[in-house]
């Protein structure tokens, strides 16, 4: 981020003939928020942006598929009678005495239809003001996490562990890797977190503390659940819904935890979908631009500068039509995946293991490598002028 800030200020410093070493060093101050896509464009060029947008697009699409499966699955488990995680099957009746065709999988797919009908208008309109939405979902997350850890520990103390888990299972490594990458996917938000800080002297220490706190919560959640439940649902909060209890306050907490994914993921869905639509729009414009440039490579480059774009105006009729078309295709594709599978664990593992690795490891590494090369060049180019 520091090198990106210096690269952005490079032209201004070049015009200043009487610049000092202090001004050159201050050019690296992180005062301007530079997102990952901007850094990719500065250090890696348009093909770097193309690579980044492609990987992020696949990851965000996996995100939508997970959301589209997790929310209806939670709703289906709230509507239908309780089942054990080991006997959960879509072909089972939702309730004894209900019509044969109204199975759990049917209720799940009906919930998908209702969910998609609810979120699609928000995706088409676009979500821009998300401050209070994010604050409310964050409060909901913290409350749900704390409740799940406490309730699992209480159950473990009262009833003990029903079946001691295996010490090691090599067959679960793929799911573990994918879900952990998916769970810790947050570093792309660092520019928005670090830039507003007045003092960045201890930023690495603060980040270590944050990651340690997140890791502590995840370990507490995983360990308490592993020892408290014999069979665990892929949507973890559903384990508390199927606990037998007659106390009203416990029923309220159990249903709150079961509906916790519905509240949080429904509010996040339009934001992720709009981000995905914007990424796809940029990706389409970039592909068109690169194809035009490759077809017209003999044209004088001074007439077509590097910053020239071939994007369609988003406010025009054609731009709005394209936006709505891409949004509908995105929502329909994610919905189609959720209709054919309700296995949230598989969707999460695939999303984390493949595009997640690209977003979390490969792209940041490439940006760091190319950024350091640019960092070596920037000071010398300033001094020479």
Short mmCIF file of C-alpha atoms in Angstrom, two decimals:
data_model
loop_
_atom_site.label_atom_id
_atom_site.label_comp_id
_atom_site.label_asym_id
_atom_site.label_seq_id
_atom_site.Cartn_x
_atom_site.Cartn_y
_atom_site.Cartn_z
CA UNK A 1 0.00 0.00 0.00
CA UNK A 2 2.90 2.37 0.74
CA UNK A 3 4.47 1.69 -2.65
CA UNK A 4 1.08 2.19 -4.32
CA UNK A 5 0.72 5.59 -2.65
CA UNK A 6 4.22 6.53 -3.85
CA UNK A 7 3.44 5.35 -7.37
CA UNK A 8 0.29 7.50 -7.45
CA UNK A 9 2.26 10.57 -6.29
CA UNK A 10 5.15 9.91 -8.69
CA UNK A 11 4.00 12.33 -11.40
CA UNK A 12 3.46 15.14 -8.90
CA UNK A 13 6.97 14.71 -7.50
CA UNK A 14 8.50 14.61 -10.95
CA UNK A 15 7.16 18.09 -11.67
CA UNK A 16 8.64 19.40 -8.40
CA UNK A 17 12.28 20.23 -9.18
CA UNK A 18 13.12 21.28 -5.60
CA UNK A 19 11.85 18.23 -3.79
CA UNK A 20 13.69 17.05 -0.68
CA UNK A 21 14.44 13.60 0.67
CA UNK A 22 11.71 14.16 3.25
CA UNK A 23 9.16 14.77 0.49
CA UNK A 24 10.29 11.60 -1.26
CA UNK A 25 9.95 9.56 1.93
CA UNK A 26 6.57 11.14 2.69
CA UNK A 27 5.37 9.96 -0.70
CA UNK A 28 5.23 6.46 0.79
CA UNK A 29 2.84 7.54 3.56
CA UNK A 30 -0.40 5.56 3.43
CA UNK A 31 -2.86 8.44 3.27
CA UNK A 32 -4.84 7.44 0.18
CA UNK A 33 -6.91 4.27 0.16
CA UNK A 34 -5.65 2.05 -2.64
CA UNK A 35 -7.72 -1.10 -3.15
CA UNK A 36 -6.27 -4.44 -4.25
CA UNK A 37 -7.57 -4.05 -7.80
CA UNK A 38 -5.92 -0.62 -8.09
CA UNK A 39 -2.62 -2.05 -6.83
CA UNK A 40 -2.87 -4.84 -9.39
CA UNK A 41 -3.36 -2.23 -12.12
CA UNK A 42 -0.42 -0.12 -10.90
CA UNK A 43 2.08 -2.96 -10.53
CA UNK A 44 0.91 -5.68 -12.91
CA UNK A 45 -0.88 -3.79 -15.67
CA UNK A 46 -4.20 -4.63 -17.29
CA UNK A 47 -3.45 -8.35 -17.46
CA UNK A 48 -2.87 -8.32 -13.71
CA UNK A 49 -6.26 -6.68 -13.20
CA UNK A 50 -7.79 -9.25 -15.54
CA UNK A 51 -6.27 -12.10 -13.52
CA UNK A 52 -7.36 -10.57 -10.20
CA UNK A 53 -10.91 -9.86 -11.34
CA UNK A 54 -11.27 -13.36 -12.77
CA UNK A 55 -10.25 -15.05 -9.51
CA UNK A 56 -12.31 -12.69 -7.34
CA UNK A 57 -15.33 -13.20 -9.60
CA UNK A 58 -15.19 -16.98 -9.18
CA UNK A 59 -14.78 -16.58 -5.42
CA UNK A 60 -17.72 -14.18 -5.11
CA UNK A 61 -19.85 -16.50 -7.21
CA UNK A 62 -19.02 -19.33 -4.82
CA UNK A 63 -20.00 -16.99 -1.99
CA UNK A 64 -23.43 -16.45 -3.55
CA UNK A 65 -23.91 -20.20 -4.05
CA UNK A 66 -23.12 -20.78 -0.35
CA UNK A 67 -25.56 -18.05 0.70
CA UNK A 68 -28.29 -19.34 -1.61
CA UNK A 69 -27.99 -22.81 -0.06
CA UNK A 70 -27.42 -21.88 3.60
CA UNK A 71 -30.37 -19.50 4.04
CA UNK A 72 -33.09 -21.79 2.56
CA UNK A 73 -31.61 -24.78 4.41
CA UNK A 74 -31.94 -22.92 7.71
CA UNK A 75 -35.52 -21.93 6.86
CA UNK A 76 -36.36 -25.51 5.89
CA UNK A 77 -35.03 -26.85 9.21
CA UNK A 78 -37.07 -24.29 11.14
CA UNK A 79 -40.27 -25.19 9.25
CA UNK A 80 -39.86 -28.98 9.24
CA UNK A 81 -39.71 -31.31 12.22
CA UNK A 82 -36.43 -31.96 13.98
CA UNK A 83 -34.07 -34.59 12.61
CA UNK A 84 -30.65 -35.86 13.57
CA UNK A 85 -27.71 -34.73 11.47
CA UNK A 86 -26.83 -38.36 10.79
CA UNK A 87 -30.31 -39.14 9.42
CA UNK A 88 -30.93 -35.87 7.57
CA UNK A 89 -32.19 -36.64 4.08
CA UNK A 90 -34.10 -34.54 1.59
CA UNK A 91 -36.48 -37.37 0.69
CA UNK A 92 -37.88 -37.54 4.23
CA UNK A 93 -41.28 -36.00 4.91
CA UNK A 94 -41.28 -32.50 6.33
CA UNK A 95 -43.90 -33.58 8.87
CA UNK A 96 -45.63 -36.88 9.47
CA UNK A 97 -49.07 -36.73 7.87
CA UNK A 98 -48.15 -34.10 5.30
CA UNK A 99 -48.61 -34.88 1.57
CA UNK A 100 -46.00 -37.24 0.16
CA UNK A 101 -44.77 -34.70 -2.38
CA UNK A 102 -44.09 -32.12 0.35
CA UNK A 103 -40.73 -33.52 1.38
CA UNK A 104 -37.89 -31.69 3.07
CA UNK A 105 -36.14 -31.11 -0.25
CA UNK A 106 -39.35 -29.62 -1.66
CA UNK A 107 -39.62 -27.19 1.25
CA UNK A 108 -35.94 -26.35 0.74
CA UNK A 109 -36.48 -25.51 -2.93
CA UNK A 110 -39.59 -23.47 -2.12
CA UNK A 111 -37.49 -21.55 0.40
CA UNK A 112 -34.91 -20.94 -2.35
CA UNK A 113 -37.63 -19.42 -4.54
CA UNK A 114 -38.83 -17.17 -1.73
CA UNK A 115 -35.29 -16.12 -0.84
CA UNK A 116 -34.34 -15.32 -4.44
CA UNK A 117 -37.55 -13.35 -5.00
CA UNK A 118 -36.73 -11.31 -1.89
CA UNK A 119 -33.08 -10.48 -2.67
CA UNK A 120 -33.22 -10.07 -6.47
CA UNK A 121 -34.87 -6.60 -6.43
CA UNK A 122 -32.18 -5.38 -4.02
CA UNK A 123 -29.48 -6.69 -6.34
CA UNK A 124 -31.06 -5.00 -9.38
CA UNK A 125 -31.50 -1.69 -7.56
CA UNK A 126 -28.04 -1.84 -6.00
CA UNK A 127 -27.08 -1.53 -2.35
CA UNK A 128 -24.95 1.51 -1.50
CA UNK A 129 -25.68 2.57 2.07
CA UNK A 130 -24.61 -0.39 4.19
CA UNK A 131 -23.24 1.24 7.36
CA UNK A 132 -26.14 0.43 9.69
CA UNK A 133 -26.79 -2.86 7.92
CA UNK A 134 -23.23 -3.98 8.60
CA UNK A 135 -23.35 -2.78 12.21
CA UNK A 136 -26.54 -4.73 12.89
CA UNK A 137 -25.24 -7.92 11.27
CA UNK A 138 -21.94 -7.59 13.16
CA UNK A 139 -23.83 -7.34 16.45
CA UNK A 140 -25.91 -10.36 15.43
CA UNK A 141 -22.75 -12.33 14.60
CA UNK A 142 -21.02 -11.57 17.88
CA UNK A 143 -24.16 -12.46 19.84
CA UNK A 144 -24.66 -15.73 17.95
CA UNK A 145 -20.99 -16.75 18.26
CA UNK A 146 -20.97 -16.12 22.01
CA UNK A 147 -24.28 -17.97 22.50
CA UNK A 148 -23.15 -21.00 20.49
CA UNK A 149 -19.91 -21.30 22.45
CA UNK A 150 -21.62 -20.89 25.83
CA UNK A 151 -24.51 -23.27 25.04
CA UNK A 152 -22.17 -25.95 23.68
CA UNK A 153 -20.01 -25.70 26.81
CA UNK A 154 -23.09 -25.92 29.07
CA UNK A 155 -24.31 -29.01 27.22
CA UNK A 156 -20.85 -30.57 27.46
CA UNK A 157 -20.74 -29.98 31.23
CA UNK A 158 -24.27 -31.31 31.77
CA UNK A 159 -24.28 -34.35 29.49
CA UNK A 160 -20.63 -34.96 28.71
CA UNK A 161 -19.26 -35.87 25.31
CA UNK A 162 -21.58 -38.34 23.50
CA UNK A 163 -18.81 -39.79 21.37
CA UNK A 164 -15.14 -38.75 21.65
CA UNK A 165 -14.03 -37.46 18.23
CA UNK A 166 -11.17 -38.96 16.25
CA UNK A 167 -7.77 -37.46 16.97
CA UNK A 168 -6.94 -37.22 13.27
CA UNK A 169 -8.85 -37.88 10.04
CA UNK A 170 -6.90 -37.38 6.82
CA UNK A 171 -10.11 -37.52 4.76
CA UNK A 172 -11.32 -34.32 6.39
CA UNK A 173 -8.24 -32.28 5.50
CA UNK A 174 -9.72 -30.99 2.23
CA UNK A 175 -12.83 -29.68 3.94
CA UNK A 176 -10.75 -28.24 6.79
CA UNK A 177 -8.44 -26.40 4.40
CA UNK A 178 -11.25 -25.02 2.26
CA UNK A 179 -13.38 -23.86 5.18
CA UNK A 180 -10.46 -22.25 7.03
CA UNK A 181 -9.41 -20.31 3.93
CA UNK A 182 -13.05 -19.29 3.46
CA UNK A 183 -13.40 -18.29 7.12
CA UNK A 184 -10.23 -16.16 7.25
CA UNK A 185 -10.89 -14.39 3.93
CA UNK A 186 -10.65 -10.77 5.05
CA UNK A 187 -7.24 -9.39 4.03
CA UNK A 188 -8.70 -7.69 0.94
CA UNK A 189 -10.36 -5.29 3.40
CA UNK A 190 -7.00 -4.17 4.86
CA UNK A 191 -6.76 -0.98 2.71
CA UNK A 192 -10.08 0.22 4.14
CA UNK A 193 -8.96 -0.60 7.69
CA UNK A 194 -5.36 0.64 7.67
CA UNK A 195 -5.67 3.86 5.63
CA UNK A 196 -7.88 5.80 8.13
CA UNK A 197 -5.47 5.04 11.03
CA UNK A 198 -3.62 8.16 12.19
CA UNK A 199 -0.62 6.22 13.45
CA UNK A 200 0.43 3.08 11.61
CA UNK A 201 3.50 2.40 13.74
CA UNK A 202 1.99 -0.63 15.51
CA UNK A 203 -0.28 -1.79 12.69
CA UNK A 204 1.28 -5.25 12.49
CA UNK A 205 0.82 -5.76 16.23
CA UNK A 206 -2.84 -4.74 15.97
CA UNK A 207 -3.41 -7.10 13.05
CA UNK A 208 -1.82 -9.97 14.98
CA UNK A 209 -4.14 -9.26 17.90
CA UNK A 210 -7.19 -9.22 15.62
CA UNK A 211 -6.26 -12.48 13.93
CA UNK A 212 -5.46 -14.06 17.31
CA UNK A 213 -8.90 -13.03 18.59
CA UNK A 214 -10.61 -14.44 15.49
CA UNK A 215 -8.61 -17.68 15.79
CA UNK A 216 -9.55 -17.97 19.47
CA UNK A 217 -13.24 -17.63 18.63
CA UNK A 218 -13.03 -20.20 15.85
CA UNK A 219 -11.14 -22.69 18.02
CA UNK A 220 -13.58 -22.23 20.90
CA UNK A 221 -16.52 -22.72 18.54
CA UNK A 222 -14.99 -25.78 16.86
CA UNK A 223 -13.73 -27.54 20.00
CA UNK A 224 -16.91 -26.98 22.02
CA UNK A 225 -19.07 -28.22 19.15
CA UNK A 226 -16.88 -31.22 18.37
CA UNK A 227 -17.12 -32.56 21.92
CA UNK A 228 -20.76 -31.56 22.55
CA UNK A 229 -22.51 -33.07 19.49
CA UNK A 230 -22.24 -36.59 18.15
CA UNK A 231 -23.26 -35.56 14.63
CA UNK A 232 -22.83 -32.00 13.39
CA UNK A 233 -24.88 -30.23 10.70
CA UNK A 234 -22.98 -28.50 7.91
CA UNK A 235 -24.76 -25.31 9.02
CA UNK A 236 -23.49 -25.41 12.60
CA UNK A 237 -26.18 -23.22 14.16
CA UNK A 238 -28.82 -25.86 13.29
CA UNK A 239 -27.42 -28.19 15.98
CA UNK A 240 -29.03 -26.05 18.68
CA UNK A 241 -32.44 -26.06 17.01
CA UNK A 242 -32.79 -29.83 17.41
CA UNK A 243 -32.02 -29.88 21.13
CA UNK A 244 -35.09 -30.99 23.07
CA UNK A 245 -36.24 -28.34 25.54
CA UNK A 246 -39.50 -26.96 26.92
CA UNK A 247 -38.15 -23.71 28.37
CA UNK A 248 -39.40 -20.69 26.45
CA UNK A 249 -36.14 -18.75 26.77
CA UNK A 250 -34.14 -21.72 25.49
CA UNK A 251 -36.55 -22.19 22.58
CA UNK A 252 -36.18 -18.51 21.71
CA UNK A 253 -32.37 -18.76 21.76
CA UNK A 254 -32.41 -21.97 19.70
CA UNK A 255 -34.64 -20.45 17.02
CA UNK A 256 -32.55 -17.27 17.01
CA UNK A 257 -29.42 -19.34 16.36
CA UNK A 258 -31.18 -21.38 13.68
CA UNK A 259 -32.27 -18.18 11.92
CA UNK A 260 -28.91 -16.48 12.47
CA UNK A 261 -27.68 -17.38 8.93
CA UNK A 262 -30.95 -16.06 7.52
CA UNK A 263 -30.46 -12.62 9.10
CA UNK A 264 -26.77 -12.18 8.35
CA UNK A 265 -26.48 -13.83 4.94
CA UNK A 266 -29.64 -12.21 3.59
CA UNK A 267 -28.25 -8.78 4.43
CA UNK A 268 -24.86 -9.68 2.91
CA UNK A 269 -26.25 -11.26 -0.26
CA UNK A 270 -27.11 -8.01 -2.12
CA UNK A 271 -23.72 -6.50 -1.21
CA UNK A 272 -21.78 -9.53 -2.48
CA UNK A 273 -24.00 -9.80 -5.56
CA UNK A 274 -23.55 -6.11 -6.45
CA UNK A 275 -19.79 -6.46 -5.99
CA UNK A 276 -19.81 -9.50 -8.26
CA UNK A 277 -21.88 -7.69 -10.91
CA UNK A 278 -19.47 -4.74 -10.82
CA UNK A 279 -16.49 -7.09 -11.11
CA UNK A 280 -18.05 -8.85 -14.08
CA UNK A 281 -18.81 -5.51 -15.72
CA UNK A 282 -15.19 -4.39 -15.30
CA UNK A 283 -14.03 -7.80 -16.52
CA UNK A 284 -16.16 -7.58 -19.67
CA UNK A 285 -14.93 -4.05 -20.38
CA UNK A 286 -11.33 -5.12 -19.82
CA UNK A 287 -11.60 -8.15 -22.11
CA UNK A 288 -13.18 -6.00 -24.84
CA UNK A 289 -10.46 -3.38 -24.42
CA UNK A 290 -7.64 -5.93 -24.60
CA UNK A 291 -9.15 -7.54 -27.68
CA UNK A 292 -9.51 -4.16 -29.41
CA UNK A 293 -5.94 -3.24 -28.52
CA UNK A 294 -4.60 -6.56 -29.79
CA UNK A 295 -6.59 -6.18 -33.01
CA UNK A 296 -5.36 -2.61 -33.51
CA UNK A 297 -1.80 -3.10 -32.29
CA UNK A 298 -0.48 -1.22 -35.31
CA UNK A 299 -2.32 2.00 -34.38
CA UNK A 300 -0.16 4.83 -33.09
CA UNK A 301 0.04 4.37 -29.30
CA UNK A 302 0.13 8.11 -28.74
CA UNK A 303 -3.37 8.34 -30.16
CA UNK A 304 -4.48 5.58 -27.80
CA UNK A 305 -2.99 6.12 -24.40
CA UNK A 306 -2.67 3.41 -21.80
CA UNK A 307 -5.38 4.99 -19.68
CA UNK A 308 -7.95 5.01 -22.46
CA UNK A 309 -10.95 2.83 -21.69
CA UNK A 310 -13.66 1.27 -23.77
CA UNK A 311 -16.26 1.03 -21.00
CA UNK A 312 -19.95 1.55 -21.62
CA UNK A 313 -21.52 4.38 -19.63
CA UNK A 314 -23.34 2.71 -16.74
CA UNK A 315 -25.96 5.49 -16.66
CA UNK A 316 -26.94 4.98 -20.28
CA UNK A 317 -29.80 2.75 -21.33
CA UNK A 318 -27.38 0.15 -22.70
CA UNK A 319 -25.33 0.29 -19.50
CA UNK A 320 -28.38 -0.28 -17.29
CA UNK A 321 -29.58 -3.10 -19.53
CA UNK A 322 -26.19 -4.78 -19.32
CA UNK A 323 -26.08 -4.34 -15.53
CA UNK A 324 -29.51 -5.93 -15.07
CA UNK A 325 -28.70 -8.76 -17.48
CA UNK A 326 -25.47 -9.63 -15.67
CA UNK A 327 -27.24 -9.42 -12.30
CA UNK A 328 -30.02 -11.78 -13.40
CA UNK A 329 -27.52 -14.26 -14.86
CA UNK A 330 -25.48 -14.21 -11.64
CA UNK A 331 -28.49 -14.75 -9.38
CA UNK A 332 -29.94 -17.45 -11.65
CA UNK A 333 -26.64 -19.35 -11.84
CA UNK A 334 -26.12 -19.35 -8.06
CA UNK A 335 -29.75 -20.40 -7.58
CA UNK A 336 -29.36 -23.28 -10.02
CA UNK A 337 -26.40 -24.65 -8.04
CA UNK A 338 -28.32 -24.39 -4.76
CA UNK A 339 -31.33 -26.19 -6.26
CA UNK A 340 -29.23 -29.24 -7.09
CA UNK A 341 -27.28 -29.42 -3.81
CA UNK A 342 -27.89 -28.28 -0.26
CA UNK A 343 -24.47 -29.44 0.98
CA UNK A 344 -23.10 -26.18 2.35
CA UNK A 345 -19.88 -27.88 3.50
CA UNK A 346 -19.01 -28.98 -0.05
CA UNK A 347 -19.79 -25.55 -1.50
CA UNK A 348 -17.71 -23.82 1.17
CA UNK A 349 -14.80 -26.24 0.74
CA UNK A 350 -14.72 -25.79 -3.04
CA UNK A 351 -14.98 -22.00 -2.79
CA UNK A 352 -12.19 -21.82 -0.23
CA UNK A 353 -9.89 -24.44 -1.77
CA UNK A 354 -9.80 -23.11 -5.33
CA UNK A 355 -10.69 -19.43 -5.90
CA UNK A 356 -10.10 -18.75 -2.20
CA UNK A 357 -6.47 -19.84 -2.50
CA UNK A 358 -6.05 -17.50 -5.45
CA UNK A 359 -7.56 -14.54 -3.61
CA UNK A 360 -5.79 -15.17 -0.31
CA UNK A 361 -2.36 -16.42 -1.37
CA UNK A 362 -1.54 -16.13 -5.08
CA UNK A 363 -2.82 -12.63 -5.93
CA UNK A 364 -1.37 -10.92 -2.79
CA UNK A 365 1.98 -12.63 -3.38
CA UNK A 366 2.11 -11.42 -6.99
CA UNK A 367 1.14 -7.89 -5.95
CA UNK A 368 3.89 -7.91 -3.29
CA UNK A 369 6.52 -9.15 -5.77
CA UNK A 370 5.64 -6.67 -8.51
CA UNK A 371 5.10 -3.89 -5.97
CA UNK A 372 8.60 -4.30 -4.55
CA UNK A 373 10.03 -4.15 -8.04
CA UNK A 374 8.13 -0.92 -8.58
CA UNK A 375 9.31 0.33 -5.19
CA UNK A 376 12.91 -0.07 -6.28
CA UNK A 377 12.25 1.91 -9.44
CA UNK A 378 10.16 4.74 -7.99
CA UNK A 379 12.85 6.53 -5.90
CA UNK A 380 15.47 6.35 -8.65
CA UNK A 381 13.05 7.74 -11.22
CA UNK A 382 12.32 10.61 -8.86
CA UNK A 383 15.94 11.44 -8.20
CA UNK A 384 16.96 11.38 -11.84
CA UNK A 385 14.51 14.13 -12.83
#
